[in-house]
PDB file of C-alpha atoms in Angstrom:
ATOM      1  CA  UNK A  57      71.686  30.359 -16.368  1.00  0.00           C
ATOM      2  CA  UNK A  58      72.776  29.091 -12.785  1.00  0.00           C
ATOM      3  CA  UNK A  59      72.616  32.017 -10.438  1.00  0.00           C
ATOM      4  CA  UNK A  60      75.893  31.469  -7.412  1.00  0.00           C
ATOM      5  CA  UNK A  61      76.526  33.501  -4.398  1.00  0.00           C
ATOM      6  CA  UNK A  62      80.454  32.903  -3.601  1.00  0.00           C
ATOM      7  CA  UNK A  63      82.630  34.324  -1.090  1.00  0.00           C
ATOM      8  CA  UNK A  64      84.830  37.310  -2.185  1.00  0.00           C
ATOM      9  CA  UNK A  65      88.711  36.682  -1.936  1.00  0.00           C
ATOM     10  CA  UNK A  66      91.170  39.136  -2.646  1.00  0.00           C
ATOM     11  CA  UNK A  67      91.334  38.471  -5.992  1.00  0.00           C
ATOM     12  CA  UNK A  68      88.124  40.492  -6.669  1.00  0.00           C
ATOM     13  CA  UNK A  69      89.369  43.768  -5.688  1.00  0.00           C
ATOM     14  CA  UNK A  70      89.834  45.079  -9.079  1.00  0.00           C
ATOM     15  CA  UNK A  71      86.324  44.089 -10.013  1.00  0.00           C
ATOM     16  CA  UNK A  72      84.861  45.029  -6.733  1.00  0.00           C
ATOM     17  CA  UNK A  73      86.618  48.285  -6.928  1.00  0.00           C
ATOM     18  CA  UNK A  74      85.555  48.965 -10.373  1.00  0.00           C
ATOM     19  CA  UNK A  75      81.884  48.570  -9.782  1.00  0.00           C
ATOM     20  CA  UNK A  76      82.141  50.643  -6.641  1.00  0.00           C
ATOM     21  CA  UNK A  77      83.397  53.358  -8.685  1.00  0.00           C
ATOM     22  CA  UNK A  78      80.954  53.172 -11.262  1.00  0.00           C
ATOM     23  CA  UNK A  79      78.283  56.439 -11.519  1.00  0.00           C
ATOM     24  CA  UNK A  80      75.231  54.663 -11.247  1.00  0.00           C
ATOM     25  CA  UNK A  81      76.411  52.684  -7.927  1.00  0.00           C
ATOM     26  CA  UNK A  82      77.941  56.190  -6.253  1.00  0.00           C
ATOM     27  CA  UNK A  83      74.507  57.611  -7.191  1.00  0.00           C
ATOM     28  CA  UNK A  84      72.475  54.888  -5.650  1.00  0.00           C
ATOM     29  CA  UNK A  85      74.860  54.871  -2.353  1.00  0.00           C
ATOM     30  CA  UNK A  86      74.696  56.380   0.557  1.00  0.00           C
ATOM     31  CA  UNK A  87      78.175  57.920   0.056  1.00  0.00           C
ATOM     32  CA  UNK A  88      78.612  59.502  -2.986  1.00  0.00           C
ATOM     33  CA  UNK A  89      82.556  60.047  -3.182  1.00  0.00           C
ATOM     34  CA  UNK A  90      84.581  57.630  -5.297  1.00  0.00           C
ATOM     35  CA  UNK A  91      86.327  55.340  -3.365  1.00  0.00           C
ATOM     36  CA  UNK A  92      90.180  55.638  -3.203  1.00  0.00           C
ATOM     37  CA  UNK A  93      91.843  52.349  -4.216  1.00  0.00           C
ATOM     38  CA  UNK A  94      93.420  52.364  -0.586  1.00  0.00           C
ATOM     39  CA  UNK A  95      90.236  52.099   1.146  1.00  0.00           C
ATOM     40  CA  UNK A  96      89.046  49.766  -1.589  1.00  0.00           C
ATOM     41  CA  UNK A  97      91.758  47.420  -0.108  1.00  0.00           C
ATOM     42  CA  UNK A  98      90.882  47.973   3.871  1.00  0.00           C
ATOM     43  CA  UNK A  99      87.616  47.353   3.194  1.00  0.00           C
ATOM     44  CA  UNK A 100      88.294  43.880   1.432  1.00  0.00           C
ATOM     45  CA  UNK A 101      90.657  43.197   4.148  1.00  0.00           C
ATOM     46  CA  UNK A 102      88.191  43.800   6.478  1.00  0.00           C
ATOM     47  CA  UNK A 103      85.887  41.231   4.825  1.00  0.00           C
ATOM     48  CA  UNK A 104      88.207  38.812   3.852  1.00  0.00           C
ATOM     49  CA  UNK A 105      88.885  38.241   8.242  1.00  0.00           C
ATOM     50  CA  UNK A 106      85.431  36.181   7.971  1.00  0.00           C
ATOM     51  CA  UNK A 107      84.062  38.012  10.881  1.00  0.00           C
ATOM     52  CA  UNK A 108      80.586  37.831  11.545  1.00  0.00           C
ATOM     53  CA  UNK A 109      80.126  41.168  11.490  1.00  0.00           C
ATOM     54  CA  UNK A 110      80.932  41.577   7.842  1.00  0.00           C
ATOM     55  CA  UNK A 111      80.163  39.691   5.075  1.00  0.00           C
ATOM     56  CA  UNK A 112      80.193  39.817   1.603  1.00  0.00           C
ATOM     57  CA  UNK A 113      78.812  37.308  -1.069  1.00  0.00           C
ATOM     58  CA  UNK A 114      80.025  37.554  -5.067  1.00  0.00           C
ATOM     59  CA  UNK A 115      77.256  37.336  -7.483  1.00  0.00           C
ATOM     60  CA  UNK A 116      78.110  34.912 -10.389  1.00  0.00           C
ATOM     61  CA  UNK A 117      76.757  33.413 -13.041  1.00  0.00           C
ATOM     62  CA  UNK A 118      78.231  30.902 -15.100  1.00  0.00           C
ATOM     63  CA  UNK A 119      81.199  31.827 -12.635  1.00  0.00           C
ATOM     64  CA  UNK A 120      80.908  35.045 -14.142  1.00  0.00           C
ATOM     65  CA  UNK A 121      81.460  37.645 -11.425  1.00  0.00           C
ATOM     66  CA  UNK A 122      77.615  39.804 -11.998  1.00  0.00           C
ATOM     67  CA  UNK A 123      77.660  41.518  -8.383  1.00  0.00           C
ATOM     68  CA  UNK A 124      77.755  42.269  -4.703  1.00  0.00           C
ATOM     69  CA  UNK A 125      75.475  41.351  -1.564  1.00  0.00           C
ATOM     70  CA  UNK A 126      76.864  42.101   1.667  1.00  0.00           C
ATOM     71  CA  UNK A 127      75.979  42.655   5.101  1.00  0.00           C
ATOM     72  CA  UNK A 128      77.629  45.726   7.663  1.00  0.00           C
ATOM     73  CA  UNK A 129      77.098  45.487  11.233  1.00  0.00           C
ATOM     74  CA  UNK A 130      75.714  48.850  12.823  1.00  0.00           C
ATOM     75  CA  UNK A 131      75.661  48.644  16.485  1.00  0.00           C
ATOM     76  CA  UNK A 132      73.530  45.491  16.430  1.00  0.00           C
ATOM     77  CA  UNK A 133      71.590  45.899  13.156  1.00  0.00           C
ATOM     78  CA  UNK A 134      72.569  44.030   9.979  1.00  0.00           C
ATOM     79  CA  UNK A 135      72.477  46.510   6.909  1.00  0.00           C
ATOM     80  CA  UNK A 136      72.138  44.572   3.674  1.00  0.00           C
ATOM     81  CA  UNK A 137      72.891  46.000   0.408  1.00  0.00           C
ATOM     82  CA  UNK A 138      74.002  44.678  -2.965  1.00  0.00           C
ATOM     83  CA  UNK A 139      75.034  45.739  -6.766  1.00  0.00           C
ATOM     84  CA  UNK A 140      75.064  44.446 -10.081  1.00  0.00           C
ATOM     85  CA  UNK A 141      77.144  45.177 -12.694  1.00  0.00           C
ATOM     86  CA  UNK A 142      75.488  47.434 -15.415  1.00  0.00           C
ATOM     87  CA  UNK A 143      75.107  44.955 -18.297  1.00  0.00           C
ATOM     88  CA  UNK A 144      73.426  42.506 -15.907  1.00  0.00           C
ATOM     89  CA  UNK A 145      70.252  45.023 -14.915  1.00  0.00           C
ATOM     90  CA  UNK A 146      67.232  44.462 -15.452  1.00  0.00           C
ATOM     91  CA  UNK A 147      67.347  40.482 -15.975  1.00  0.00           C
ATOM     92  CA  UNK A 148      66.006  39.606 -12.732  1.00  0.00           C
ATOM     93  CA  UNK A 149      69.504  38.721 -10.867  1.00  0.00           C
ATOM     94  CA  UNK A 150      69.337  40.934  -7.907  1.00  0.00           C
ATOM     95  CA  UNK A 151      65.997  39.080  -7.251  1.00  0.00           C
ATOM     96  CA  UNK A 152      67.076  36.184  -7.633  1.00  0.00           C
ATOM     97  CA  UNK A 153      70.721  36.873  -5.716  1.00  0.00           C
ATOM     98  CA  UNK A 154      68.930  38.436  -2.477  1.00  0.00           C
ATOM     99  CA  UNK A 155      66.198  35.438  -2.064  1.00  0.00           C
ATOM    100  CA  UNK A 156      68.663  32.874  -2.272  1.00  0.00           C
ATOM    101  CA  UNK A 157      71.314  34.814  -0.140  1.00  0.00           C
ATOM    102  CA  UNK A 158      68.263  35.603   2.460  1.00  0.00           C
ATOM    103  CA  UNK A 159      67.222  32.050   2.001  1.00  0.00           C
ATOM    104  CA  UNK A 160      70.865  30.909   3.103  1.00  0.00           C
ATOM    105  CA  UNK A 161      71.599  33.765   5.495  1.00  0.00           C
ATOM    106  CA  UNK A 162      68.863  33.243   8.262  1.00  0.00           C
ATOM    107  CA  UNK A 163      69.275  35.807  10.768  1.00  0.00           C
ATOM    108  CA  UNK A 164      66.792  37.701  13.129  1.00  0.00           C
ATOM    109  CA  UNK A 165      66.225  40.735  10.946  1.00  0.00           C
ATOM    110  CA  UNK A 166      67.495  43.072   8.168  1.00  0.00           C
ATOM    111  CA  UNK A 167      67.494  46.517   7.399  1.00  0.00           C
ATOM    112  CA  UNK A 168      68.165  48.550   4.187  1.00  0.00           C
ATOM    113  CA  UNK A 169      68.285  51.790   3.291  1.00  0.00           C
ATOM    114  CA  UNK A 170      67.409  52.892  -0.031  1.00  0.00           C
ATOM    115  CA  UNK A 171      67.134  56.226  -1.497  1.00  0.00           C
ATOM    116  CA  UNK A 172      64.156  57.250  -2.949  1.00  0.00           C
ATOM    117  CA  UNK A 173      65.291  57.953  -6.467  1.00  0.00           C
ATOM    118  CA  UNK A 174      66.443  53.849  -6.700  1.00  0.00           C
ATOM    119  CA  UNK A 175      63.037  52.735  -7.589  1.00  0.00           C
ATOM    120  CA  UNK A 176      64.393  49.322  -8.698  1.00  0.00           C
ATOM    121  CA  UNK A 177      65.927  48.779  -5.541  1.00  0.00           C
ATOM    122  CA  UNK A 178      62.642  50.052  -3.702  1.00  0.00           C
ATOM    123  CA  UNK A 179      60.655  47.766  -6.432  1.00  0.00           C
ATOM    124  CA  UNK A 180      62.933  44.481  -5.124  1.00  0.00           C
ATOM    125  CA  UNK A 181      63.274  45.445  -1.342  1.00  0.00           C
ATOM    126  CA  UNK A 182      59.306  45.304  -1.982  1.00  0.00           C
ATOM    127  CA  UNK A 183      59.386  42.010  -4.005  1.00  0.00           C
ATOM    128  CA  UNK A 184      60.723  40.223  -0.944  1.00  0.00           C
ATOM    129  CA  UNK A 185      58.355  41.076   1.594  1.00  0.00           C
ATOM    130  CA  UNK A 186      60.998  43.586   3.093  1.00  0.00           C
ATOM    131  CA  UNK A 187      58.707  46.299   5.425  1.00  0.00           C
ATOM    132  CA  UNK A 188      58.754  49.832   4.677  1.00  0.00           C
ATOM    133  CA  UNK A 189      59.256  51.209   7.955  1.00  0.00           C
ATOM    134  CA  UNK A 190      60.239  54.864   7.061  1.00  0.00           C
ATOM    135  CA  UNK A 191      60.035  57.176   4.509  1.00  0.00           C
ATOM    136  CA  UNK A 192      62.090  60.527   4.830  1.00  0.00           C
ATOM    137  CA  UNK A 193      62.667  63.040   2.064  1.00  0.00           C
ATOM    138  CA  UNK A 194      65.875  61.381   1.135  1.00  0.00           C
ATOM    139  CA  UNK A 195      65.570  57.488   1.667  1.00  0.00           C
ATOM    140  CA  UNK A 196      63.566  54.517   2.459  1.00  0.00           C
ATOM    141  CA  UNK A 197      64.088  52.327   5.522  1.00  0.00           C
ATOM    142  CA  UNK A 198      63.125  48.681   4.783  1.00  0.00           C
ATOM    143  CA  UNK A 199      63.066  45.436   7.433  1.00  0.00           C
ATOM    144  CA  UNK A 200      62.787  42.270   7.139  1.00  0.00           C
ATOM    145  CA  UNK A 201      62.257  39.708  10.417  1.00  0.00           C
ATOM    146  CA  UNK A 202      62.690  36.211   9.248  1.00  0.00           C
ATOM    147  CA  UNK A 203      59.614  34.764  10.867  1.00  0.00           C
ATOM    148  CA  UNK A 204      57.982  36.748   7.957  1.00  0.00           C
ATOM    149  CA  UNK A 205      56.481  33.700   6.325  1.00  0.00           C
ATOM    150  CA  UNK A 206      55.913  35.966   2.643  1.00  0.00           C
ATOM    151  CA  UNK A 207      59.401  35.402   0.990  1.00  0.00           C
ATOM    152  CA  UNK A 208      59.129  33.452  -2.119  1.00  0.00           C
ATOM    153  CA  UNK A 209      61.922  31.003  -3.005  1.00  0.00           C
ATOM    154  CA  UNK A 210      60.619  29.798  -6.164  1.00  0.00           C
TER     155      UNK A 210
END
């Protein structure tokens, strides 16, 4: 199956906003309150401006919607983070989504912050040569600089 990373337009809200919902993503966020269907729609707005501080790439396959990669500007970090819909766990695709999106995306570095109960997430940040560069009680702090010659694109 061909794996596609697409721009989001604003016909993906419902889907978008459906996944954020979901229990497993609000337990594997950072913010655990559901998000109101209002703020769903500001924050699509605010990624649908194509600024380059925000930007958000659909995962599809077969032009099946699967997930979410996207990329928030913090002061002058870029925090990536992604989902994938529940029946699409566990096949590989978020592996497969973040090398090609890092692949495509090029920039000087990336952080992520996962909590420490996501062990899949910790298990791929790992996978792609992502640095752990702190561990706290609640989270892990990954980077990744992009003269780091380890990613795997195969």
């Amino acid at each position: 199956m061909k794996l596609q990373l697409r721009k989001i337009n604003f016909e993906d809200k419902d889907v978008l906003f459906r996944w954020a919902n979901l229990r497993s993503v609000r337990k594997n966020s950072l913010t655990k309150k559901k998000i109101s269907y209002e703020n769903h729609i500001k924050w699509i707005n605010k990624y649908l401006k194509n600024n380059s501080k925000n930007i958000a790439k659909l995962i599809c396959v077969q032009k099946e919607p699967i997930g979410l990669i996207r990329i928030d500007k913090k002061n002058k970090d870029l925090f990536i983070s992604y989902l994938i819909a529940p029946k699409f766990r566990k096949k590989g695709y978020a592996t497969k989504a973040m090398r090609l999106f890092i692949k495509i995306f090029k920039k000087k570095k990336l952080v992520a912050i996962v909590k420490n109960e996501n062990k899949a997430s910790i298990k791929i940040f790992n996978n792609l040569s992502f640095k752990l560069i702190l561990k706290t009680p609640k989270y892990h702090k990954f980077i990744y600089m992009f003269d780091n010659k380890k990613l795997k694109f195969n």
